[in-house]
Short mmCIF file of C-alpha atoms in Angstrom, two decimals:
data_model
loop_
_atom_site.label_atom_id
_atom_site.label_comp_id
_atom_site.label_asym_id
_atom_site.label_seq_id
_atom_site.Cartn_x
_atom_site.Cartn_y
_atom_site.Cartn_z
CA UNK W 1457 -134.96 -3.92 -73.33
CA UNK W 1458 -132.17 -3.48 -75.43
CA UNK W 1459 -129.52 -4.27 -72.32
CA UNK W 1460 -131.17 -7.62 -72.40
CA UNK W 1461 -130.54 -7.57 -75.96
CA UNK W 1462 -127.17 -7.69 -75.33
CA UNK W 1463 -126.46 -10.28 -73.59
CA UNK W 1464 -125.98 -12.90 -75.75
CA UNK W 1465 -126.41 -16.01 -73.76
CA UNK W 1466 -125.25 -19.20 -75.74
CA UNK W 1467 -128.08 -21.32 -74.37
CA UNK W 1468 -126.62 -24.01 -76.69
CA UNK W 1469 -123.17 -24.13 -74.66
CA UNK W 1470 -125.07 -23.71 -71.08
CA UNK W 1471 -127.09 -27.07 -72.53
CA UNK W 1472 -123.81 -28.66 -73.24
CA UNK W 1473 -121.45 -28.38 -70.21
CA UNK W 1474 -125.04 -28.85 -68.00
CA UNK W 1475 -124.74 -32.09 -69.76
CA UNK W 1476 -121.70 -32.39 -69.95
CA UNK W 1477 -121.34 -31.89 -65.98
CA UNK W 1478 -124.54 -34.33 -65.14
CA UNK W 1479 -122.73 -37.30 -67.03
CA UNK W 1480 -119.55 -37.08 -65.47
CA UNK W 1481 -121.37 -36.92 -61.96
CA UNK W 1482 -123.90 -39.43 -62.86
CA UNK W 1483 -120.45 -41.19 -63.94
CA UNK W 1484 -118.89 -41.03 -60.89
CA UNK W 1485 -122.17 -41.70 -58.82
CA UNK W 1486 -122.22 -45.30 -60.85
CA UNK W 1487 -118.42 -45.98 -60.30
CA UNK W 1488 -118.92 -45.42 -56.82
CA UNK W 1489 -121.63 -47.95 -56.42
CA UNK W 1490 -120.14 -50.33 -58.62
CA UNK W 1491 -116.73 -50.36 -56.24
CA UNK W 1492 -119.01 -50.33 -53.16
CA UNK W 1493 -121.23 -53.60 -54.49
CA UNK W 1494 -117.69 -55.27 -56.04
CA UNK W 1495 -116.12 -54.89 -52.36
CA UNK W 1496 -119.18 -55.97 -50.75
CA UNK W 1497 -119.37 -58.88 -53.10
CA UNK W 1498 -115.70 -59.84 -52.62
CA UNK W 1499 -116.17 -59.59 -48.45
CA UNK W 1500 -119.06 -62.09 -48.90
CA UNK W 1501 -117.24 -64.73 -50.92
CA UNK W 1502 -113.93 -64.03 -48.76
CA UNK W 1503 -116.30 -64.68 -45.57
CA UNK W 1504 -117.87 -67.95 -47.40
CA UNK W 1505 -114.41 -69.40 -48.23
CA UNK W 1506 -113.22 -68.64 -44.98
CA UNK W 1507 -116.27 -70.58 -43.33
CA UNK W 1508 -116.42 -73.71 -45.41
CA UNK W 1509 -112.37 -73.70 -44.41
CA UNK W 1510 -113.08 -73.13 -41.02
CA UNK W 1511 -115.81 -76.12 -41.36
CA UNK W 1512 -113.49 -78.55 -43.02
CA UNK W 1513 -110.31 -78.03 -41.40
CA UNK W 1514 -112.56 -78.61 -37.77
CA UNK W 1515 -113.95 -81.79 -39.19
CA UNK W 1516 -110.41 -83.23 -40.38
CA UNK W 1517 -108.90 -82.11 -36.87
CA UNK W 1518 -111.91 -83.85 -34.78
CA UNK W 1519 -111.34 -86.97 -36.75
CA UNK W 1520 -107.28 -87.06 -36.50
CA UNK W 1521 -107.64 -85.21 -32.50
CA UNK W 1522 -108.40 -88.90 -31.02
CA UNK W 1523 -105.77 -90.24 -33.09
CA UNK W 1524 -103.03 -87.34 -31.50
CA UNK W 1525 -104.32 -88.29 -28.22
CA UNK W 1526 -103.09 -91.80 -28.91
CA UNK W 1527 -99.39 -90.81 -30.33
CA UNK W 1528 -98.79 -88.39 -27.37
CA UNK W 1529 -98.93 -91.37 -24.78
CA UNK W 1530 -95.88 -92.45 -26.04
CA UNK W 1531 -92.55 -91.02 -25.64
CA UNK W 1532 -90.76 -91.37 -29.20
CA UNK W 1533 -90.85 -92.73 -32.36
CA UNK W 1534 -89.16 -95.76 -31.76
CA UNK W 1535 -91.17 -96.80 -28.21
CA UNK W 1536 -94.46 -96.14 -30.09
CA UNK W 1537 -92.84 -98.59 -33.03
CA UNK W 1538 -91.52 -101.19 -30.27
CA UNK W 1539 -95.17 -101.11 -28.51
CA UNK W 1540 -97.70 -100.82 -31.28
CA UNK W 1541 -95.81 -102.43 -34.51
CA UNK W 1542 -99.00 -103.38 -36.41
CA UNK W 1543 -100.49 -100.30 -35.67
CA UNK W 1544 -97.34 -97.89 -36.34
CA UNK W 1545 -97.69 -97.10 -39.77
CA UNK W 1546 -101.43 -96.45 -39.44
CA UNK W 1547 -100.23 -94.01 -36.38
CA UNK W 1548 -97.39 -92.48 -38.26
CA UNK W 1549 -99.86 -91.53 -41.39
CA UNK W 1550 -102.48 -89.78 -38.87
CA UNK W 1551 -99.64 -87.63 -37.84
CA UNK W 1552 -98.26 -86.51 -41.80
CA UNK W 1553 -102.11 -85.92 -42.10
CA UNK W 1554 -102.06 -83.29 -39.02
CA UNK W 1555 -98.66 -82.16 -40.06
CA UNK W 1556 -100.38 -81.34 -43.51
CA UNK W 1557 -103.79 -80.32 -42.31
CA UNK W 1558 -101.21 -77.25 -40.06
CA UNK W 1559 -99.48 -76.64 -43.47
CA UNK W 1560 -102.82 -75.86 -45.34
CA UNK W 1561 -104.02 -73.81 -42.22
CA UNK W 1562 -100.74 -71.66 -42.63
CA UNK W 1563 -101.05 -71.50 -46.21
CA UNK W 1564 -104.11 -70.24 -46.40
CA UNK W 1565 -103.63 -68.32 -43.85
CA UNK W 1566 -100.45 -66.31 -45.75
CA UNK W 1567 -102.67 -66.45 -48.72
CA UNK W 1568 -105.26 -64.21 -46.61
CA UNK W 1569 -108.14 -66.39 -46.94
CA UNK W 1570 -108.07 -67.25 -43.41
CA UNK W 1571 -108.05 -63.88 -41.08
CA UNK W 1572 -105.85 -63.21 -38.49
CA UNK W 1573 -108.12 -63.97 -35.13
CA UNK W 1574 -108.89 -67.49 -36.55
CA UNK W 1575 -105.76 -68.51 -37.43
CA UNK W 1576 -103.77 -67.22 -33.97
CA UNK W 1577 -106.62 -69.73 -32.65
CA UNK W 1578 -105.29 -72.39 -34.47
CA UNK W 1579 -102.03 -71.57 -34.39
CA UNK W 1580 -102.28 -71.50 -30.14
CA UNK W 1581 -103.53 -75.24 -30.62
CA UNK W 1582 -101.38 -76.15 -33.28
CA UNK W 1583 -97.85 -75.04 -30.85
CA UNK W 1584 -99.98 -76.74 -27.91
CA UNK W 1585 -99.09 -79.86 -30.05
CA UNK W 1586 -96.02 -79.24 -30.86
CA UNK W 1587 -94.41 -78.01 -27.51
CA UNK W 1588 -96.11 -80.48 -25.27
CA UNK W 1589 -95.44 -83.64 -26.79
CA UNK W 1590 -91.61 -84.71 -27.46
CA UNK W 1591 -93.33 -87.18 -29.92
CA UNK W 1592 -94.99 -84.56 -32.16
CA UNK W 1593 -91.60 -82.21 -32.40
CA UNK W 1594 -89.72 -86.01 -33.09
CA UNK W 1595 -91.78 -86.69 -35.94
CA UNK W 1596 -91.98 -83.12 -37.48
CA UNK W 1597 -88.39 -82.69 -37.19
CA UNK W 1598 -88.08 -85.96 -38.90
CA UNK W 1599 -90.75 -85.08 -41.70
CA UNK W 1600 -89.12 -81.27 -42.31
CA UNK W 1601 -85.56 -83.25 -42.74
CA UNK W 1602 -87.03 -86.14 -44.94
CA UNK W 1603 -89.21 -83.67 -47.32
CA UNK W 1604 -88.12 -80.12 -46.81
CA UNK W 1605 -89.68 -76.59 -46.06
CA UNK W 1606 -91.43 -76.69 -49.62
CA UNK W 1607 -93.43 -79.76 -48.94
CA UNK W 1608 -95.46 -77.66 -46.67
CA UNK W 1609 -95.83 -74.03 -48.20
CA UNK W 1610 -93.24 -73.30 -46.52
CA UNK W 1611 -89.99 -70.36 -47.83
CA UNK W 1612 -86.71 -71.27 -46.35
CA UNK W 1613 -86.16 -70.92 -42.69
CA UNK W 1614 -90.09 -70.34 -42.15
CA UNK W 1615 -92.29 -72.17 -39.50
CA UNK W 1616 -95.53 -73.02 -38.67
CA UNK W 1617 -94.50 -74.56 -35.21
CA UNK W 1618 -92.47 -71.19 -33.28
CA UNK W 1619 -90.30 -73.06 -30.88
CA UNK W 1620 -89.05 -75.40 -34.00
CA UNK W 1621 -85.22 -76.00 -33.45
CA UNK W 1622 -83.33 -78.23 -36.83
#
């Protein structure tokens, strides 16, 4: 009885660090599931940004597509000017809006709101455009000359179209 005696357990300081080690767990436990619902969170409003994008960006392409398919029957600038006068300007605007609409596709798309499989979609189409129609690479070359790389997002020397040549 009297070796029990003598050991002289601090209960007191047992209680303490017992607490002291449940908190910092319990602590850690909470941090954990606050990064894992934050993440979670952030994937969800990432994924709902990139599908009302994805949604508008499909609409303005379907309604300026027929409008492309008009343009790329002509050869240049000047014949579509010389053949459809009254309607040139009109023509000319649809293509600074598809010239935009590919800017805010790329920007968004450096900005990593749009992921990479979606945007090497667009992109694909986008160069389709460009390469296959003398007309489209006419008027962009004219548009990147008249207003510059930083009209459309874009740093010095960077394109959205790959086979662009100044």
């Amino acid at each position: 009885m009297e070796e029990i005696n003598n050991l002289n357990i601090d209960w007191e300081l047992i209680t303490n660090v017992l607490g002291v080690l449940v908190t910092f767990f319990l602590g850690v436990a909470v941090l954990i599931s606050t990064n894992k619902y934050n993440k979670n969170q952030s994937d969800i409003a990432s994924h709902q940004l990139q599908k009302e994008l994805f949604g508008e960006y499909n609409k303005r392409y379907d309604v300026l597509n027929g409008y492309l398919e008009k343009i790329t029957k002509h050869e240049s600038m000047e014949y579509l000017m010389d053949k459809k006068p009254n309607k040139y300007p009109f023509l000319r605007n649809k293509l600074n809006d598809y010239f935009n609409l590919c800017a805010e596709e790329y920007y968004w798309y450096k900005n990593g709101r749009i992921d990479e499989e979606l945007w090497k979609s667009w992109e694909v189409g986008m160069n389709s455009w460009y390469d296959n129609h003398a007309i489209i690479r006419e008027a962009w070359k004219e548009e990147y000359k008249s207003f510059g790389h930083q009209s459309f997002y874009l740093k010095k020397d960077e394109q959205f179209f790959k086979n662009f040549e100044k």
